[in-house]
Coordinates of C-alpha atoms and ligand atoms in Angstrom, one line a residue:
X21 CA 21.9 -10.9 -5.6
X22 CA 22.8 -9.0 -2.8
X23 CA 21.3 -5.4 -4.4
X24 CA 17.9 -7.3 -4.1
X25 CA 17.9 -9.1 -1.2
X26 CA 18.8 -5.3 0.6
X27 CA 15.6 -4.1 -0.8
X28 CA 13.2 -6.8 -0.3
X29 CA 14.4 -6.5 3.2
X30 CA 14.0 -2.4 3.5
X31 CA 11.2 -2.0 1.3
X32 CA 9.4 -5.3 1.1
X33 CA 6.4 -5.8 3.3
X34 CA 5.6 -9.5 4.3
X35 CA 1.6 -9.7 4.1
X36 CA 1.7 -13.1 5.5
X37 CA 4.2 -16.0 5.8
X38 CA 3.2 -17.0 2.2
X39 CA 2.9 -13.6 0.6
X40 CA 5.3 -11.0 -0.4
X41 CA 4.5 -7.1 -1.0
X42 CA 7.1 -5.2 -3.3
X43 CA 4.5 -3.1 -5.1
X44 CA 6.7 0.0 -4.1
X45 CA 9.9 -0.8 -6.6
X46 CA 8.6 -3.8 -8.9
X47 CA 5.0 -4.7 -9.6
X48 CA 2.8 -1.5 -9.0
X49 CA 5.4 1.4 -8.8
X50 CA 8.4 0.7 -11.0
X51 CA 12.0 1.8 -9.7
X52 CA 13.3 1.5 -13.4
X53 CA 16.8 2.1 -12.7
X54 CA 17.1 -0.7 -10.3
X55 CA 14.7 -3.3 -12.7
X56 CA 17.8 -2.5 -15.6
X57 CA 20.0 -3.7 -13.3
X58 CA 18.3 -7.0 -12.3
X59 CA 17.3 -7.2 -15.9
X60 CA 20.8 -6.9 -16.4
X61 CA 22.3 -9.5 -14.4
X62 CA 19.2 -11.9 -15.6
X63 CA 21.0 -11.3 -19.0
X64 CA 24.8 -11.5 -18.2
X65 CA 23.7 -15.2 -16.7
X66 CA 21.7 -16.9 -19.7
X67 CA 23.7 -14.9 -22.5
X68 CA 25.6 -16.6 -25.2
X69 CA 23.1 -19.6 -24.7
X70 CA 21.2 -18.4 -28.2
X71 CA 18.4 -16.7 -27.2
X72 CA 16.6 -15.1 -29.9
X73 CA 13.6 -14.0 -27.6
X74 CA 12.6 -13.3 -24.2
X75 CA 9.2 -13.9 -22.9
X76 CA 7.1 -12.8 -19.9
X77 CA 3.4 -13.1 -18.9
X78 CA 1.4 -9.7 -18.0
X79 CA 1.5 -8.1 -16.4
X80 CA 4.1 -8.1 -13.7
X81 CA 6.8 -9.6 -15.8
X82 CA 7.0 -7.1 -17.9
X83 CA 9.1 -4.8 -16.5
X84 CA 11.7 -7.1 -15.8
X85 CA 11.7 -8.2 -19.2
X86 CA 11.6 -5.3 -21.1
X87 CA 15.4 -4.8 -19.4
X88 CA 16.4 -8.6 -19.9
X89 CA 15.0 -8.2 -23.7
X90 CA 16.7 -5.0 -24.3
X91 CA 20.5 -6.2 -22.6
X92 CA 20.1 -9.3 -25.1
X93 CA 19.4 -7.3 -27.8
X94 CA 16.0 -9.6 -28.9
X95 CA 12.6 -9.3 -29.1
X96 CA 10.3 -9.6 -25.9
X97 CA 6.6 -11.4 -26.6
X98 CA 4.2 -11.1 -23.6
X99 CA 1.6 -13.9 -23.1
X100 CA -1.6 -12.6 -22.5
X101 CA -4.1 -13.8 -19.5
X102 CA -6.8 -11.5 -20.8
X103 CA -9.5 -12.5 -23.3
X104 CA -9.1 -9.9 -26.7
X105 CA -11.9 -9.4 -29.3
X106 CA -8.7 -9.5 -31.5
X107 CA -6.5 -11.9 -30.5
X108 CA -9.5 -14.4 -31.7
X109 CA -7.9 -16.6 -34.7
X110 CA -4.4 -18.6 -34.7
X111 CA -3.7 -18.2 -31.3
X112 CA -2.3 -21.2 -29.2
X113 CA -3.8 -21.4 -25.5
X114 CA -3.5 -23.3 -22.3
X115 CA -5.2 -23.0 -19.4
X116 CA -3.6 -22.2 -16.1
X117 CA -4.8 -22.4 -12.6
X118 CA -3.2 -20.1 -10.1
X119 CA -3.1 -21.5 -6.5
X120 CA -1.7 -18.3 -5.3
X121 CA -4.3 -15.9 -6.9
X122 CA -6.9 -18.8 -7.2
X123 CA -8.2 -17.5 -10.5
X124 CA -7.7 -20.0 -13.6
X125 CA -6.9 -18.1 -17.1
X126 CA -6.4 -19.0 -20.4
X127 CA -2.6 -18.2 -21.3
X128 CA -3.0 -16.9 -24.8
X129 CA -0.3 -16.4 -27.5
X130 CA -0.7 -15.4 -30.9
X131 CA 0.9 -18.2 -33.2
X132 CA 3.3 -15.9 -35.4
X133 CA 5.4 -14.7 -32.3
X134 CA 6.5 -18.2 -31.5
X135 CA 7.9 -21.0 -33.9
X136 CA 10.4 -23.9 -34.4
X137 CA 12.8 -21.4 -34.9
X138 CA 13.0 -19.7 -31.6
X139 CA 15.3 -20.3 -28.4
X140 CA 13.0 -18.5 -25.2
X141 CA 14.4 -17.4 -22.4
X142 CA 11.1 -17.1 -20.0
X143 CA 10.9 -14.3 -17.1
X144 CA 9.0 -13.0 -14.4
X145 CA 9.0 -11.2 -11.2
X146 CA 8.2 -14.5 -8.4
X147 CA 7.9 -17.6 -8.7
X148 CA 5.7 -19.4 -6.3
X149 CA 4.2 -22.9 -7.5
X150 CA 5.5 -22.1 -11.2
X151 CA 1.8 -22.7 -12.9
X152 CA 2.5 -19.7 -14.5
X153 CA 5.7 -20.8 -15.8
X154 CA 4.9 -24.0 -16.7
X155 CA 1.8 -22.6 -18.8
X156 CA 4.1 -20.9 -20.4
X157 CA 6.5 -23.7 -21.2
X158 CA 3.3 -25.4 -22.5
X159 CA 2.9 -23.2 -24.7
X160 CA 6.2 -22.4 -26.1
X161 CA 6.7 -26.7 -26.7
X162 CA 3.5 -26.3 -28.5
X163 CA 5.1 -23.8 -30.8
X164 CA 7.7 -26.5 -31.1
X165 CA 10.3 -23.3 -29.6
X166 CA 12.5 -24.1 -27.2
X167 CA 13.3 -23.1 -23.6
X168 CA 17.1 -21.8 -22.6
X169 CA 15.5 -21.0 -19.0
X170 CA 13.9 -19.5 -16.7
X171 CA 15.1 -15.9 -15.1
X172 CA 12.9 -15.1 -11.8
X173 CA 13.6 -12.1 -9.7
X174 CA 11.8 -13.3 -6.3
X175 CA 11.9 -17.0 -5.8
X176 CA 9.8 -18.1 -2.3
X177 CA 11.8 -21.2 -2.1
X178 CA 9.7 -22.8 0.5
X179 CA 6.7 -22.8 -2.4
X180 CA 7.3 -25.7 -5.5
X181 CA 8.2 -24.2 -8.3
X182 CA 11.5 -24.6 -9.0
X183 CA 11.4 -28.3 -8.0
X184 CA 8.8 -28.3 -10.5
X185 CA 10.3 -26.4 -13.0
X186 CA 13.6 -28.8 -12.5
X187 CA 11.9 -32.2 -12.7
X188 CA 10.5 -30.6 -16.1
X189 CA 14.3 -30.5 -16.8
X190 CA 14.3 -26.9 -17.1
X191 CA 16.9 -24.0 -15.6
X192 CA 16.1 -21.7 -13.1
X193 CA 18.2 -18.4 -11.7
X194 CA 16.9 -16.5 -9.1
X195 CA 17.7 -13.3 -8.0
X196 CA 17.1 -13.5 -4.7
X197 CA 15.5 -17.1 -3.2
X198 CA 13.4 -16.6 0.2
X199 CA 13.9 -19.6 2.3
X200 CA 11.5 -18.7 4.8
X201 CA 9.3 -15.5 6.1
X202 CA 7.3 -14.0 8.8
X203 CA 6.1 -10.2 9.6
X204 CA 9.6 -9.5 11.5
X205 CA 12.1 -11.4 9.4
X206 CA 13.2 -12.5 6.0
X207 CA 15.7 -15.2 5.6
X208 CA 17.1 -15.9 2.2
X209 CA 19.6 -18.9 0.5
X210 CA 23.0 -18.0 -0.4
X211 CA 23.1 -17.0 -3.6
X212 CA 23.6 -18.7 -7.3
X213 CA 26.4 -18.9 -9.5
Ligands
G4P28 P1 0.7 -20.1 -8.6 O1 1.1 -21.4 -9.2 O2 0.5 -20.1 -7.1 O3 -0.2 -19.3 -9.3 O4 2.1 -19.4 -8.6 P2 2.8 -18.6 -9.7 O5 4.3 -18.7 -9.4 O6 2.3 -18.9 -11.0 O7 2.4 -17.1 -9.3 C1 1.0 -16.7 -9.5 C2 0.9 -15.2 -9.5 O8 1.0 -14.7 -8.1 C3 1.9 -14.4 -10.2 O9 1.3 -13.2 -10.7 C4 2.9 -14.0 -9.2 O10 3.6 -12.8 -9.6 C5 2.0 -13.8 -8.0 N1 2.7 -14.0 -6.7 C6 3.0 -15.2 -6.2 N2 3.5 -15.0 -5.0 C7 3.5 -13.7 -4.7 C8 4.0 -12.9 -3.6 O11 4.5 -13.4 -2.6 N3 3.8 -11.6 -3.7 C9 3.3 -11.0 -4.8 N4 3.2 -9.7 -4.8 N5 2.9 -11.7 -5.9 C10 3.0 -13.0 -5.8 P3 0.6 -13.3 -12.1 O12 -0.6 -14.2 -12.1 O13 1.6 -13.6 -13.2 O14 -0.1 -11.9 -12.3 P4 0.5 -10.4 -12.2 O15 0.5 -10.1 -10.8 O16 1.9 -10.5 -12.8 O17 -0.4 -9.7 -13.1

């Protein structure tokens, strides 16, 4: 998506060749108007598919999703990395290790959010080497839900995720997909359908 790829490219901040600073307009400060229209485009691609809920994982995610959600018309459950005095009984859990943050955390999801009944469309802001998501795809096969896809705004190509996330036999879109990076240049693949 071209509208992202401009701004990752004026606004964006490359902190090394692995890592990616856009806390100015998605993950710390919040440009909403421009997150409604990613969110939006997230939902023009997997609508029509079913989807009776969108999911994300705090906090990043959730701005994204909240606009994704609210375009599909459905309701938006947010898995929680965080332990919570009460969120203690019929939750299911798995654990996830994050190579990038290298911090492990037990994904958490209250059991009456999720069930056999429910078609998940999955989003977040990157995806790097998709632990995260695949945590969360755990946990939504454990509900015995199933997964339309996953909607990603920043995807650093050059990490494993999506190859992951495609031998799991699941759909990715990206908004914009970061081939490679360095402090002085950005280069991106064209984009998808
Ligand atoms: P992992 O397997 O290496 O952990 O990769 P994953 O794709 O699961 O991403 C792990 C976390 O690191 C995610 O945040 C993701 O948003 C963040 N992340 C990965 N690459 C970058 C990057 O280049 N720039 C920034 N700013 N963040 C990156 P999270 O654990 O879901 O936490 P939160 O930040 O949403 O609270």
């Amino acid at each position: 998506m071209k509208l992202l790829e401009d701004r990752i490219l004026a606004d964006g901040n490359v902190l090394s060749p692995a890592i990616l600073k856009v806390d100015s307009f998605i993950n710390h400060q919040v440009d909403p108007v421009f997150m409604h229209e990613l969110g939006a485009e997230i939902a023009r691609h997997f609508r029509g598919q079913g989807i009776n809920k969108v999911m994300t994982i705090e906090s990043s995610g959730i701005a994204p999703a909240v606009f994704v959600a609210m375009e599909l018309q459905v309701p938006l459950v947010i898995l929680k990395k965080q332990s919570s005095a009460i969120l203690k009984t019929d939750v299911i859990q798995t654990e996830v290790v994050s190579f990038t943050k290298e911090i492990s955390y037990q994904l958490t999801l209250a059991r009456k959010y999720l069930s056999e009944n429910d078609h998940v469309l999955l989003v977040d802001d990157f995806l790097a080497n998709g632990e995260a998501a695949t945590g969360a795809i755990r946990l939504i096969r454990k509900a015995h839900a199933t997964i339309a896809g996953i909607g990603i705004l920043i995807e650093k190509s050059f990490q494993p995720g999506r190859t992951k996330l495609n031998e799991q036999g699941i759909h990715v879109y990206s908004l914009a997909r970061i081939a490679e990076m360095d402090t002085d240049h950005i280069t991106f693949l064209p984009e998808e359908a």
